[in-house]
PDB file of C-alpha atoms in Angstrom:
ATOM      1  CA  MET A   1       9.902   7.699 -11.415  1.00 39.00           C
ATOM      2  CA  SER A   2       7.313   5.237 -12.710  1.00 44.00           C
ATOM      3  CA  HIS A   3       9.495   3.474 -15.312  1.00 47.00           C
ATOM      4  CA  TYR A   4      11.552   2.058 -12.508  1.00 58.00           C
ATOM      5  CA  GLU A   5       8.476   0.466 -11.090  1.00 74.00           C
ATOM      6  CA  GLN A   6       7.929  -3.176 -11.775  1.00 92.00           C
ATOM      7  CA  GLY A   7       5.707  -5.956 -10.520  1.00 94.00           C
ATOM      8  CA  THR A   8       6.631  -9.441  -9.453  1.00 95.00           C
ATOM      9  CA  VAL A   9       3.492 -10.709 -11.251  1.00 94.00           C
ATOM     10  CA  LEU A  10       3.960 -10.177 -15.012  1.00 92.00           C
ATOM     11  CA  PRO A  11       1.657 -11.008 -17.955  1.00 93.00           C
ATOM     12  CA  SER A  12       1.812 -14.687 -18.737  1.00 93.00           C
ATOM     13  CA  GLU A  13       3.181 -15.201 -22.259  1.00 92.00           C
ATOM     14  CA  PRO A  14       1.849 -17.144 -24.234  1.00 92.00           C
ATOM     15  CA  PHE A  15      -1.572 -16.617 -22.648  1.00 96.00           C
ATOM     16  CA  ASP A  16      -4.532 -18.804 -23.424  1.00 97.00           C
ATOM     17  CA  PRO A  17      -7.621 -17.965 -21.363  1.00 97.00           C
ATOM     18  CA  GLU A  18      -9.580 -20.949 -22.738  1.00 97.00           C
ATOM     19  CA  SER A  19      -7.126 -23.613 -21.533  1.00 97.00           C
ATOM     20  CA  ASP A  20      -6.651 -21.661 -18.143  1.00 97.00           C
ATOM     21  CA  ALA A  21     -10.457 -21.852 -17.664  1.00 97.00           C
ATOM     22  CA  GLN A  22     -10.431 -25.501 -18.450  1.00 97.00           C
ATOM     23  CA  ALA A  23      -7.601 -26.258 -16.062  1.00 97.00           C
ATOM     24  CA  LEU A  24      -9.367 -24.355 -13.311  1.00 97.00           C
ATOM     25  CA  ARG A  25     -12.593 -26.256 -13.993  1.00 96.00           C
ATOM     26  CA  LYS A  26     -10.691 -29.393 -13.753  1.00 96.00           C
ATOM     27  CA  ALA A  27      -9.085 -28.357 -10.466  1.00 96.00           C
ATOM     28  CA  MET A  28     -12.532 -27.792  -8.969  1.00 95.00           C
ATOM     29  CA  LYS A  29     -14.462 -30.691 -10.298  1.00 89.00           C
ATOM     30  CA  GLY A  30     -15.036 -34.029  -8.587  1.00 76.00           C
ATOM     31  CA  LEU A  31     -13.789 -34.816  -5.128  1.00 77.00           C
ATOM     32  CA  GLY A  32     -11.471 -32.379  -3.435  1.00 85.00           C
ATOM     33  CA  THR A  33     -10.005 -29.221  -4.869  1.00 90.00           C
ATOM     34  CA  ASP A  34      -6.533 -28.951  -6.346  1.00 94.00           C
ATOM     35  CA  GLU A  35      -5.494 -25.759  -4.650  1.00 95.00           C
ATOM     36  CA  LYS A  36      -2.058 -25.898  -6.022  1.00 95.00           C
ATOM     37  CA  ALA A  37      -3.258 -25.883  -9.613  1.00 96.00           C
ATOM     38  CA  ILE A  38      -5.520 -22.888  -8.815  1.00 97.00           C
ATOM     39  CA  ILE A  39      -2.586 -21.045  -7.270  1.00 96.00           C
ATOM     40  CA  ASN A  40      -0.211 -21.898 -10.217  1.00 95.00           C
ATOM     41  CA  ILE A  41      -2.584 -20.392 -12.672  1.00 97.00           C
ATOM     42  CA  LEU A  42      -4.063 -17.340 -10.850  1.00 97.00           C
ATOM     43  CA  ALA A  43      -0.970 -16.090  -9.067  1.00 96.00           C
ATOM     44  CA  ARG A  44       0.928 -16.141 -12.362  1.00 95.00           C
ATOM     45  CA  ARG A  45      -1.494 -14.027 -14.455  1.00 96.00           C
ATOM     46  CA  VAL A  46      -2.058 -10.304 -14.252  1.00 96.00           C
ATOM     47  CA  ASN A  47      -5.474  -8.889 -13.407  1.00 96.00           C
ATOM     48  CA  THR A  48      -6.504  -8.164 -16.905  1.00 96.00           C
ATOM     49  CA  GLN A  49      -5.723 -11.787 -17.978  1.00 97.00           C
ATOM     50  CA  ARG A  50      -7.729 -13.055 -14.938  1.00 98.00           C
ATOM     51  CA  GLN A  51     -10.673 -11.049 -16.215  1.00 97.00           C
ATOM     52  CA  GLN A  52     -10.419 -12.793 -19.563  1.00 98.00           C
ATOM     53  CA  ILE A  53     -10.330 -16.151 -17.836  1.00 98.00           C
ATOM     54  CA  ILE A  54     -13.579 -15.267 -16.004  1.00 98.00           C
ATOM     55  CA  GLN A  55     -15.111 -14.424 -19.334  1.00 98.00           C
ATOM     56  CA  SER A  56     -13.864 -17.644 -21.148  1.00 98.00           C
ATOM     57  CA  TYR A  57     -14.995 -19.762 -18.118  1.00 98.00           C
ATOM     58  CA  LYS A  58     -18.527 -18.303 -18.424  1.00 98.00           C
ATOM     59  CA  THR A  59     -18.601 -18.878 -22.221  1.00 98.00           C
ATOM     60  CA  GLN A  60     -17.388 -22.380 -22.051  1.00 97.00           C
ATOM     61  CA  PHE A  61     -19.246 -23.710 -18.932  1.00 97.00           C
ATOM     62  CA  GLY A  62     -22.091 -21.316 -18.444  1.00 97.00           C
ATOM     63  CA  LYS A  63     -20.818 -20.833 -14.861  1.00 96.00           C
ATOM     64  CA  ASP A  64     -19.411 -17.909 -12.817  1.00 97.00           C
ATOM     65  CA  LEU A  65     -15.778 -18.619 -12.059  1.00 98.00           C
ATOM     66  CA  VAL A  66     -15.626 -16.369  -9.023  1.00 97.00           C
ATOM     67  CA  HIS A  67     -18.747 -18.069  -7.579  1.00 97.00           C
ATOM     68  CA  ASP A  68     -17.113 -21.492  -8.192  1.00 97.00           C
ATOM     69  CA  LEU A  69     -13.873 -20.415  -6.486  1.00 97.00           C
ATOM     70  CA  LYS A  70     -15.845 -19.110  -3.533  1.00 96.00           C
ATOM     71  CA  SER A  71     -17.656 -22.388  -3.077  1.00 95.00           C
ATOM     72  CA  GLU A  72     -14.500 -24.509  -3.462  1.00 95.00           C
ATOM     73  CA  LEU A  73     -11.981 -22.461  -1.320  1.00 95.00           C
ATOM     74  CA  SER A  74     -12.016 -21.357   2.193  1.00 94.00           C
ATOM     75  CA  GLY A  75     -10.132 -19.269   4.680  1.00 95.00           C
ATOM     76  CA  LYS A  76      -7.227 -16.984   3.915  1.00 96.00           C
ATOM     77  CA  LEU A  77      -6.612 -18.638   0.488  1.00 97.00           C
ATOM     78  CA  GLU A  78     -10.115 -17.827  -0.572  1.00 97.00           C
ATOM     79  CA  ASP A  79      -9.584 -14.183   0.538  1.00 97.00           C
ATOM     80  CA  VAL A  80      -6.440 -13.863  -1.528  1.00 98.00           C
ATOM     81  CA  ILE A  81      -7.887 -15.432  -4.617  1.00 97.00           C
ATOM     82  CA  LEU A  82     -11.032 -13.367  -4.417  1.00 97.00           C
ATOM     83  CA  ALA A  83      -8.846 -10.260  -4.210  1.00 97.00           C
ATOM     84  CA  LEU A  84      -6.935 -11.337  -7.297  1.00 97.00           C
ATOM     85  CA  MET A  85     -10.085 -11.935  -9.267  1.00 98.00           C
ATOM     86  CA  THR A  86     -11.394  -8.444  -8.541  1.00 97.00           C
ATOM     87  CA  PRO A  87     -10.290  -5.427 -10.782  1.00 97.00           C
ATOM     88  CA  LEU A  88      -8.001  -3.424  -8.499  1.00 97.00           C
ATOM     89  CA  PRO A  89     -10.175  -0.217  -8.284  1.00 97.00           C
ATOM     90  CA  ASP A  90     -13.109  -2.388  -7.243  1.00 98.00           C
ATOM     91  CA  TYR A  91     -11.076  -4.188  -4.727  1.00 97.00           C
ATOM     92  CA  LEU A  92      -9.686  -0.999  -3.178  1.00 97.00           C
ATOM     93  CA  ALA A  93     -13.201   0.505  -3.141  1.00 98.00           C
ATOM     94  CA  SER A  94     -14.448  -2.513  -1.249  1.00 97.00           C
ATOM     95  CA  GLU A  95     -11.545  -2.242   1.241  1.00 96.00           C
ATOM     96  CA  LEU A  96     -12.444   1.376   1.778  1.00 96.00           C
ATOM     97  CA  HIS A  97     -16.094   0.499   2.253  1.00 96.00           C
ATOM     98  CA  HIS A  98     -15.083  -2.196   4.739  1.00 94.00           C
ATOM     99  CA  ALA A  99     -12.958   0.327   6.700  1.00 94.00           C
ATOM    100  CA  ILE A 100     -15.758   2.798   6.844  1.00 93.00           C
ATOM    101  CA  SER A 101     -18.674   0.596   7.513  1.00 87.00           C
ATOM    102  CA  GLY A 102     -17.214  -1.922   9.985  1.00 72.00           C
ATOM    103  CA  VAL A 103     -17.451  -1.466  13.703  1.00 70.00           C
ATOM    104  CA  GLY A 104     -15.393   1.699  14.323  1.00 71.00           C
ATOM    105  CA  THR A 105     -13.605   3.212  11.361  1.00 74.00           C
ATOM    106  CA  ASN A 106     -10.195   1.752  10.285  1.00 88.00           C
ATOM    107  CA  GLU A 107      -8.426   5.108   9.651  1.00 91.00           C
ATOM    108  CA  GLU A 108      -5.124   3.470   8.840  1.00 92.00           C
ATOM    109  CA  THR A 109      -6.686   1.545   5.952  1.00 94.00           C
ATOM    110  CA  LEU A 110      -8.221   4.788   4.530  1.00 95.00           C
ATOM    111  CA  LEU A 111      -4.945   6.601   4.779  1.00 95.00           C
ATOM    112  CA  GLU A 112      -2.921   3.634   3.218  1.00 95.00           C
ATOM    113  CA  ILE A 113      -5.270   3.583   0.161  1.00 96.00           C
ATOM    114  CA  LEU A 114      -6.029   7.220  -0.325  1.00 96.00           C
ATOM    115  CA  CYS A 115      -2.776   8.959   0.472  1.00 94.00           C
ATOM    116  CA  THR A 116      -0.566   6.735  -1.735  1.00 94.00           C
ATOM    117  CA  ARG A 117      -2.365   6.755  -5.115  1.00 93.00           C
ATOM    118  CA  SER A 118      -2.175   8.934  -8.200  1.00 92.00           C
ATOM    119  CA  ASN A 119      -5.082  11.105  -9.363  1.00 93.00           C
ATOM    120  CA  HIS A 120      -5.956   8.561 -11.974  1.00 94.00           C
ATOM    121  CA  ASP A 121      -6.014   5.755  -9.400  1.00 95.00           C
ATOM    122  CA  ILE A 122      -8.181   7.858  -7.020  1.00 96.00           C
ATOM    123  CA  GLN A 123     -10.627   8.702  -9.809  1.00 96.00           C
ATOM    124  CA  GLN A 124     -11.001   4.975 -10.712  1.00 97.00           C
ATOM    125  CA  ILE A 125     -11.496   4.041  -7.027  1.00 97.00           C
ATOM    126  CA  THR A 126     -14.104   6.736  -6.328  1.00 97.00           C
ATOM    127  CA  GLU A 127     -16.102   5.738  -9.600  1.00 97.00           C
ATOM    128  CA  ALA A 128     -15.972   2.099  -8.581  1.00 98.00           C
ATOM    129  CA  TYR A 129     -17.206   3.019  -5.007  1.00 98.00           C
ATOM    130  CA  LYS A 130     -20.134   4.879  -6.405  1.00 98.00           C
ATOM    131  CA  ARG A 131     -20.997   2.069  -8.832  1.00 98.00           C
ATOM    132  CA  MET A 132     -20.709  -0.654  -6.180  1.00 97.00           C
ATOM    133  CA  TYR A 133     -22.380   1.097  -3.150  1.00 97.00           C
ATOM    134  CA  ASN A 134     -24.494   3.808  -4.844  1.00 97.00           C
ATOM    135  CA  HIS A 135     -22.855   6.196  -2.502  1.00 95.00           C
ATOM    136  CA  CYS A 136     -20.336   8.894  -2.872  1.00 97.00           C
ATOM    137  CA  LEU A 137     -17.025   8.055  -1.122  1.00 96.00           C
ATOM    138  CA  GLU A 138     -16.548  11.599  -0.051  1.00 96.00           C
ATOM    139  CA  ASP A 139     -19.954  11.692   1.693  1.00 96.00           C
ATOM    140  CA  ASP A 140     -19.268   8.463   3.485  1.00 95.00           C
ATOM    141  CA  LEU A 141     -15.906   9.748   4.707  1.00 95.00           C
ATOM    142  CA  ILE A 142     -17.443  12.931   5.842  1.00 94.00           C
ATOM    143  CA  GLY A 143     -20.082  11.015   7.828  1.00 92.00           C
ATOM    144  CA  ASP A 144     -17.511   8.831   9.389  1.00 90.00           C
ATOM    145  CA  THR A 145     -14.514  10.970  10.249  1.00 91.00           C
ATOM    146  CA  SER A 146     -14.065  14.440  11.782  1.00 91.00           C
ATOM    147  CA  GLY A 147     -11.659  17.384  12.169  1.00 91.00           C
ATOM    148  CA  PRO A 148      -8.317  17.613  10.366  1.00 92.00           C
ATOM    149  CA  LEU A 149      -8.419  13.902   9.387  1.00 93.00           C
ATOM    150  CA  ARG A 150     -11.716  14.454   7.597  1.00 94.00           C
ATOM    151  CA  ARG A 151     -10.289  17.390   5.720  1.00 94.00           C
ATOM    152  CA  LEU A 152      -7.268  15.426   4.640  1.00 95.00           C
ATOM    153  CA  LEU A 153      -9.287  12.444   3.439  1.00 95.00           C
ATOM    154  CA  VAL A 154     -11.734  14.585   1.504  1.00 95.00           C
ATOM    155  CA  SER A 155      -8.736  16.432  -0.092  1.00 95.00           C
ATOM    156  CA  MET A 156      -7.307  13.077  -1.113  1.00 95.00           C
ATOM    157  CA  THR A 157     -10.498  11.804  -2.690  1.00 95.00           C
ATOM    158  CA  THR A 158     -10.745  14.819  -5.102  1.00 94.00           C
ATOM    159  CA  GLY A 159      -7.736  13.331  -6.960  1.00 90.00           C
ATOM    160  CA  GLY A 160      -6.615  16.807  -7.669  1.00 91.00           C
ATOM    161  CA  ARG A 161      -2.941  16.780  -6.767  1.00 92.00           C
ATOM    162  CA  ASP A 162      -0.797  18.741  -9.106  1.00 93.00           C
ATOM    163  CA  GLU A 163       1.293  16.397 -11.230  1.00 90.00           C
ATOM    164  CA  GLY A 164       3.696  18.912 -12.782  1.00 92.00           C
ATOM    165  CA  PRO A 165       7.280  19.726 -12.093  1.00 93.00           C
ATOM    166  CA  ALA A 166       8.681  21.591  -8.999  1.00 92.00           C
ATOM    167  CA  ASP A 167       8.510  25.358  -8.849  1.00 94.00           C
ATOM    168  CA  PRO A 168      11.677  26.485  -7.039  1.00 94.00           C
ATOM    169  CA  PRO A 169      10.449  30.036  -5.987  1.00 94.00           C
ATOM    170  CA  LYS A 170       7.101  28.580  -4.812  1.00 95.00           C
ATOM    171  CA  ALA A 171       8.891  25.709  -3.002  1.00 95.00           C
ATOM    172  CA  LYS A 172      10.856  28.210  -0.789  1.00 95.00           C
ATOM    173  CA  GLU A 173       7.565  29.920  -0.051  1.00 95.00           C
ATOM    174  CA  ASP A 174       5.738  26.702   0.771  1.00 95.00           C
ATOM    175  CA  ALA A 175       8.588  25.557   3.080  1.00 95.00           C
ATOM    176  CA  LEU A 176       8.360  28.938   4.926  1.00 93.00           C
ATOM    177  CA  LYS A 177       4.579  28.555   5.251  1.00 93.00           C
ATOM    178  CA  LEU A 178       5.002  25.027   6.668  1.00 92.00           C
ATOM    179  CA  TYR A 179       7.590  26.366   9.159  1.00 91.00           C
ATOM    180  CA  GLN A 180       5.458  29.221  10.224  1.00 89.00           C
ATOM    181  CA  ALA A 181       2.355  27.009  10.518  1.00 86.00           C
ATOM    182  CA  GLY A 182       4.121  24.486  12.708  1.00 81.00           C
ATOM    183  CA  VAL A 183       7.363  24.968  14.625  1.00 72.00           C
ATOM    184  CA  GLY A 184       7.413  28.674  14.090  1.00 66.00           C
ATOM    185  CA  GLN A 185       4.274  29.485  16.084  1.00 66.00           C
ATOM    186  CA  TRP A 186       2.326  28.455  19.134  1.00 59.00           C
ATOM    187  CA  GLY A 187      -0.202  25.723  18.161  1.00 60.00           C
ATOM    188  CA  THR A 188      -0.128  24.254  14.752  1.00 69.00           C
ATOM    189  CA  ASP A 189      -2.161  25.337  11.665  1.00 80.00           C
ATOM    190  CA  ASP A 190      -3.100  21.999  10.168  1.00 86.00           C
ATOM    191  CA  SER A 191      -4.962  23.635   7.254  1.00 89.00           C
ATOM    192  CA  ILE A 192      -1.646  24.929   5.782  1.00 91.00           C
ATOM    193  CA  PHE A 193      -0.070  21.508   6.136  1.00 92.00           C
ATOM    194  CA  ASN A 194      -3.232  20.037   4.494  1.00 94.00           C
ATOM    195  CA  ALA A 195      -3.167  22.494   1.671  1.00 93.00           C
ATOM    196  CA  ILE A 196       0.482  21.948   0.726  1.00 94.00           C
ATOM    197  CA  MET A 197       0.783  18.187   1.372  1.00 94.00           C
ATOM    198  CA  ALA A 198      -2.544  17.402  -0.459  1.00 94.00           C
ATOM    199  CA  SER A 199      -2.196  19.555  -3.495  1.00 94.00           C
ATOM    200  CA  ARG A 200       1.418  19.914  -4.554  1.00 94.00           C
ATOM    201  CA  SER A 201       3.090  17.476  -6.932  1.00 93.00           C
ATOM    202  CA  TYR A 202       5.525  14.975  -5.476  1.00 92.00           C
ATOM    203  CA  ALA A 203       8.403  16.643  -7.412  1.00 92.00           C
ATOM    204  CA  HIS A 204       7.445  19.882  -5.951  1.00 95.00           C
ATOM    205  CA  LEU A 205       7.083  18.501  -2.351  1.00 94.00           C
ATOM    206  CA  TYR A 206      10.585  16.988  -2.660  1.00 94.00           C
ATOM    207  CA  LEU A 207      11.980  20.544  -3.118  1.00 95.00           C
ATOM    208  CA  VAL A 208       9.794  21.941  -0.430  1.00 96.00           C
ATOM    209  CA  PHE A 209      11.223  19.348   2.007  1.00 95.00           C
ATOM    210  CA  GLU A 210      14.747  20.300   1.015  1.00 95.00           C
ATOM    211  CA  GLU A 211      13.985  23.969   1.507  1.00 95.00           C
ATOM    212  CA  TYR A 212      12.318  23.354   4.801  1.00 95.00           C
ATOM    213  CA  TYR A 213      15.419  21.603   6.109  1.00 95.00           C
ATOM    214  CA  GLN A 214      17.515  24.628   5.276  1.00 95.00           C
ATOM    215  CA  ILE A 215      15.082  26.915   7.114  1.00 94.00           C
ATOM    216  CA  ALA A 216      14.340  24.696  10.084  1.00 93.00           C
ATOM    217  CA  GLY A 217      17.430  22.435  10.430  1.00 94.00           C
ATOM    218  CA  HIS A 218      15.119  19.420  10.802  1.00 93.00           C
ATOM    219  CA  THR A 219      12.980  17.437   8.361  1.00 93.00           C
ATOM    220  CA  VAL A 220       9.346  17.836   7.570  1.00 93.00           C
ATOM    221  CA  PRO A 221       8.537  14.337   8.850  1.00 94.00           C
ATOM    222  CA  HIS A 222      10.239  15.307  12.188  1.00 93.00           C
ATOM    223  CA  ALA A 223       7.973  18.451  12.326  1.00 91.00           C
ATOM    224  CA  ILE A 224       4.918  16.382  11.534  1.00 93.00           C
ATOM    225  CA  GLU A 225       5.790  13.949  14.419  1.00 93.00           C
ATOM    226  CA  LYS A 226       6.285  16.828  16.786  1.00 90.00           C
ATOM    227  CA  GLU A 227       3.349  18.984  15.884  1.00 89.00           C
ATOM    228  CA  PHE A 228       0.668  16.384  15.262  1.00 91.00           C
ATOM    229  CA  SER A 229      -0.583  13.128  16.792  1.00 91.00           C
ATOM    230  CA  GLY A 230      -2.886  10.279  15.976  1.00 92.00           C
ATOM    231  CA  ASP A 231      -4.446   9.776  12.570  1.00 93.00           C
ATOM    232  CA  ILE A 232      -3.683  13.141  11.107  1.00 93.00           C
ATOM    233  CA  MET A 233       0.003  12.675  11.903  1.00 94.00           C
ATOM    234  CA  THR A 234      -0.148   9.241  10.231  1.00 95.00           C
ATOM    235  CA  GLY A 235      -1.854  10.835   7.198  1.00 96.00           C
ATOM    236  CA  PHE A 236       0.765  13.538   6.661  1.00 95.00           C
ATOM    237  CA  LEU A 237       3.620  11.029   7.296  1.00 95.00           C
ATOM    238  CA  THR A 238       2.096   8.730   4.663  1.00 96.00           C
ATOM    239  CA  ILE A 239       2.189  11.445   2.122  1.00 95.00           C
ATOM    240  CA  ALA A 240       5.736  12.397   3.102  1.00 94.00           C
ATOM    241  CA  ARG A 241       6.996   8.791   2.962  1.00 93.00           C
ATOM    242  CA  CYS A 242       5.385   8.144  -0.392  1.00 92.00           C
ATOM    243  CA  MET A 243       6.907  11.300  -1.888  1.00 90.00           C
ATOM    244  CA  GLN A 244      10.300  10.259  -0.537  1.00 91.00           C
ATOM    245  CA  ASN A 245      10.103   6.506  -1.228  1.00 93.00           C
ATOM    246  CA  ARG A 246       6.821   4.872  -1.970  1.00 94.00           C
ATOM    247  CA  ALA A 247       8.306   1.346  -2.016  1.00 95.00           C
ATOM    248  CA  ALA A 248       9.842   1.846   1.454  1.00 96.00           C
ATOM    249  CA  TYR A 249       6.425   2.994   2.792  1.00 96.00           C
ATOM    250  CA  PHE A 250       4.798  -0.269   1.481  1.00 97.00           C
ATOM    251  CA  ALA A 251       7.648  -2.328   2.847  1.00 97.00           C
ATOM    252  CA  GLU A 252       7.097  -0.735   6.325  1.00 96.00           C
ATOM    253  CA  MET A 253       3.314  -1.439   6.049  1.00 96.00           C
ATOM    254  CA  LEU A 254       3.927  -5.090   5.105  1.00 97.00           C
ATOM    255  CA  HIS A 255       6.343  -5.425   8.078  1.00 96.00           C
ATOM    256  CA  LYS A 256       3.687  -3.828  10.358  1.00 95.00           C
ATOM    257  CA  SER A 257       1.035  -6.314   9.138  1.00 95.00           C
ATOM    258  CA  MET A 258       3.183  -9.162  10.289  1.00 95.00           C
ATOM    259  CA  GLN A 259       4.630  -7.803  13.412  1.00 89.00           C
ATOM    260  CA  GLY A 260       3.771  -8.819  17.003  1.00 75.00           C
ATOM    261  CA  MET A 261       1.124 -11.295  18.080  1.00 74.00           C
ATOM    262  CA  GLY A 262      -1.012 -12.453  15.251  1.00 77.00           C
ATOM    263  CA  THR A 263      -0.868 -11.238  11.661  1.00 80.00           C
ATOM    264  CA  ASN A 264      -3.157  -8.572  10.246  1.00 92.00           C
ATOM    265  CA  ASP A 265      -4.174 -10.773   7.343  1.00 95.00           C
ATOM    266  CA  ARG A 266      -6.474  -8.284   5.794  1.00 94.00           C
ATOM    267  CA  ALA A 267      -3.695  -5.772   5.438  1.00 95.00           C
ATOM    268  CA  LEU A 268      -1.123  -8.310   4.376  1.00 97.00           C
ATOM    269  CA  ILE A 269      -3.416  -9.615   1.631  1.00 97.00           C
ATOM    270  CA  ARG A 270      -4.345  -6.078   0.438  1.00 97.00           C
ATOM    271  CA  LEU A 271      -0.667  -4.921   0.359  1.00 97.00           C
ATOM    272  CA  VAL A 272       0.484  -8.015  -1.542  1.00 98.00           C
ATOM    273  CA  THR A 273      -2.349  -8.204  -4.050  1.00 97.00           C
ATOM    274  CA  SER A 274      -2.466  -4.436  -4.687  1.00 96.00           C
ATOM    275  CA  ARG A 275       1.269  -3.914  -5.205  1.00 96.00           C
ATOM    276  CA  CYS A 276       2.321  -7.195  -6.922  1.00 96.00           C
ATOM    277  CA  GLU A 277       1.726  -5.973 -10.363  1.00 95.00           C
ATOM    278  CA  ILE A 278       2.964  -2.368  -9.710  1.00 94.00           C
ATOM    279  CA  ASP A 279       6.151  -2.055  -7.703  1.00 94.00           C
ATOM    280  CA  MET A 280       6.724  -5.286  -5.708  1.00 96.00           C
ATOM    281  CA  VAL A 281      10.240  -5.666  -7.082  1.00 95.00           C
ATOM    282  CA  GLN A 282      11.202  -2.345  -5.277  1.00 96.00           C
ATOM    283  CA  VAL A 283       9.024  -3.098  -2.290  1.00 97.00           C
ATOM    284  CA  LYS A 284      11.038  -6.337  -1.784  1.00 97.00           C
ATOM    285  CA  GLN A 285      14.385  -4.534  -2.137  1.00 96.00           C
ATOM    286  CA  GLU A 286      13.361  -1.874   0.451  1.00 97.00           C
ATOM    287  CA  TYR A 287      11.987  -4.609   2.724  1.00 97.00           C
ATOM    288  CA  GLU A 288      15.296  -6.485   2.804  1.00 97.00           C
ATOM    289  CA  LYS A 289      17.191  -3.206   3.297  1.00 97.00           C
ATOM    290  CA  LEU A 290      14.999  -2.070   6.207  1.00 97.00           C
ATOM    291  CA  PHE A 291      14.433  -5.441   7.947  1.00 97.00           C
ATOM    292  CA  GLY A 292      17.406  -7.572   7.006  1.00 97.00           C
ATOM    293  CA  LYS A 293      15.527 -10.468   5.517  1.00 96.00           C
ATOM    294  CA  PRO A 294      13.847 -11.181   2.270  1.00 96.00           C
ATOM    295  CA  LEU A 295      10.059 -10.480   2.162  1.00 97.00           C
ATOM    296  CA  GLU A 296       9.364 -14.054   1.092  1.00 96.00           C
ATOM    297  CA  LYS A 297      11.048 -15.420   4.252  1.00 96.00           C
ATOM    298  CA  ALA A 298       9.138 -13.030   6.411  1.00 96.00           C
ATOM    299  CA  ILE A 299       5.757 -14.140   4.829  1.00 96.00           C
ATOM    300  CA  SER A 300       6.823 -17.829   5.034  1.00 95.00           C
ATOM    301  CA  GLU A 301       7.557 -17.552   8.709  1.00 94.00           C
ATOM    302  CA  ASP A 302       4.198 -15.818   9.365  1.00 93.00           C
ATOM    303  CA  THR A 303       1.764 -17.826   7.339  1.00 95.00           C
ATOM    304  CA  THR A 304       1.122 -21.518   6.545  1.00 94.00           C
ATOM    305  CA  GLY A 305      -0.291 -23.880   3.949  1.00 96.00           C
ATOM    306  CA  ASP A 306      -1.866 -22.745   0.704  1.00 96.00           C
ATOM    307  CA  TYR A 307      -2.185 -19.146   2.126  1.00 97.00           C
ATOM    308  CA  LYS A 308       1.610 -19.029   2.418  1.00 96.00           C
ATOM    309  CA  ARG A 309       2.080 -20.621  -1.019  1.00 96.00           C
ATOM    310  CA  VAL A 310      -0.110 -18.100  -2.784  1.00 97.00           C
ATOM    311  CA  LEU A 311       1.509 -15.018  -1.082  1.00 97.00           C
ATOM    312  CA  VAL A 312       4.947 -16.271  -1.779  1.00 96.00           C
ATOM    313  CA  ALA A 313       4.104 -16.971  -5.465  1.00 96.00           C
ATOM    314  CA  LEU A 314       2.711 -13.424  -5.704  1.00 97.00           C
ATOM    315  CA  VAL A 315       5.841 -11.739  -4.280  1.00 97.00           C
ATOM    316  CA  GLY A 316       7.890 -13.682  -6.714  1.00 89.00           C
ATOM    317  CA  GLY A 317       9.330 -16.619  -4.623  1.00 60.00           C
ATOM    318  CA  ALA A 318       9.656 -20.165  -5.764  1.00 48.00           C
TER     319      ALA A 318
END
């Protein structure tokens, strides 16, 4: 799977952190800020390169680049640039913290981040969370959610999903268990769904879904929509979608962030900045397939000014 993935933001070659740092200093010195120059540099470097630029800036000028960017930029452009300057696990940890500690919990953000990452990603995020907030992510989730959703989120934060190949006899068994826990009985046993959806490898789940269809005559996502509602439904569907086509899931989330009245800028920024180095090439293909227009065009119609310019640069537009 993973070797097909590719980002729209690639390492800059040749890369010279010293001259990048100098160009950024120049863009911020004196009257007015040269936002275009800042975008041209930072949206065309990968995160590890941006970390080197931060280092070089401090060495050369004795100043903190992130602090300087903060004081020179404002609004949505500032939000995007600060996201880009943060190592990804730290950024996602801060988004989780915001989703938990804001007024009311943003369950959708928790599910989007925790149900879509590999074990390795989850471990990095939980470590970053602990380091940044001196709290255990699992404890904060337990304190902030309840019922089946809490169980699913706690399962996700263990980063304990099997990553091995499918086991055909076990897949048949799992499919039957899902059928019996849902459609095949009165009331739904969410703990069986949780156990299978949270712990089996994606390769194995793929087979479970095929076997399920043979038994039930409908898909697992259909059963989830029929048997569950609210956040737990969204959670199980997120896992199902990621297993079937992760890029299409992120394309749908991007569309959702721009749909209707007003843009959900926080989600749009998170989706673009957290996927642009991973699989944005595929996400764009799926977006156009699903929604009939290029992602760049959708972003351009929905945003303005430097905010638009930086997002379009990140998703690989001109």
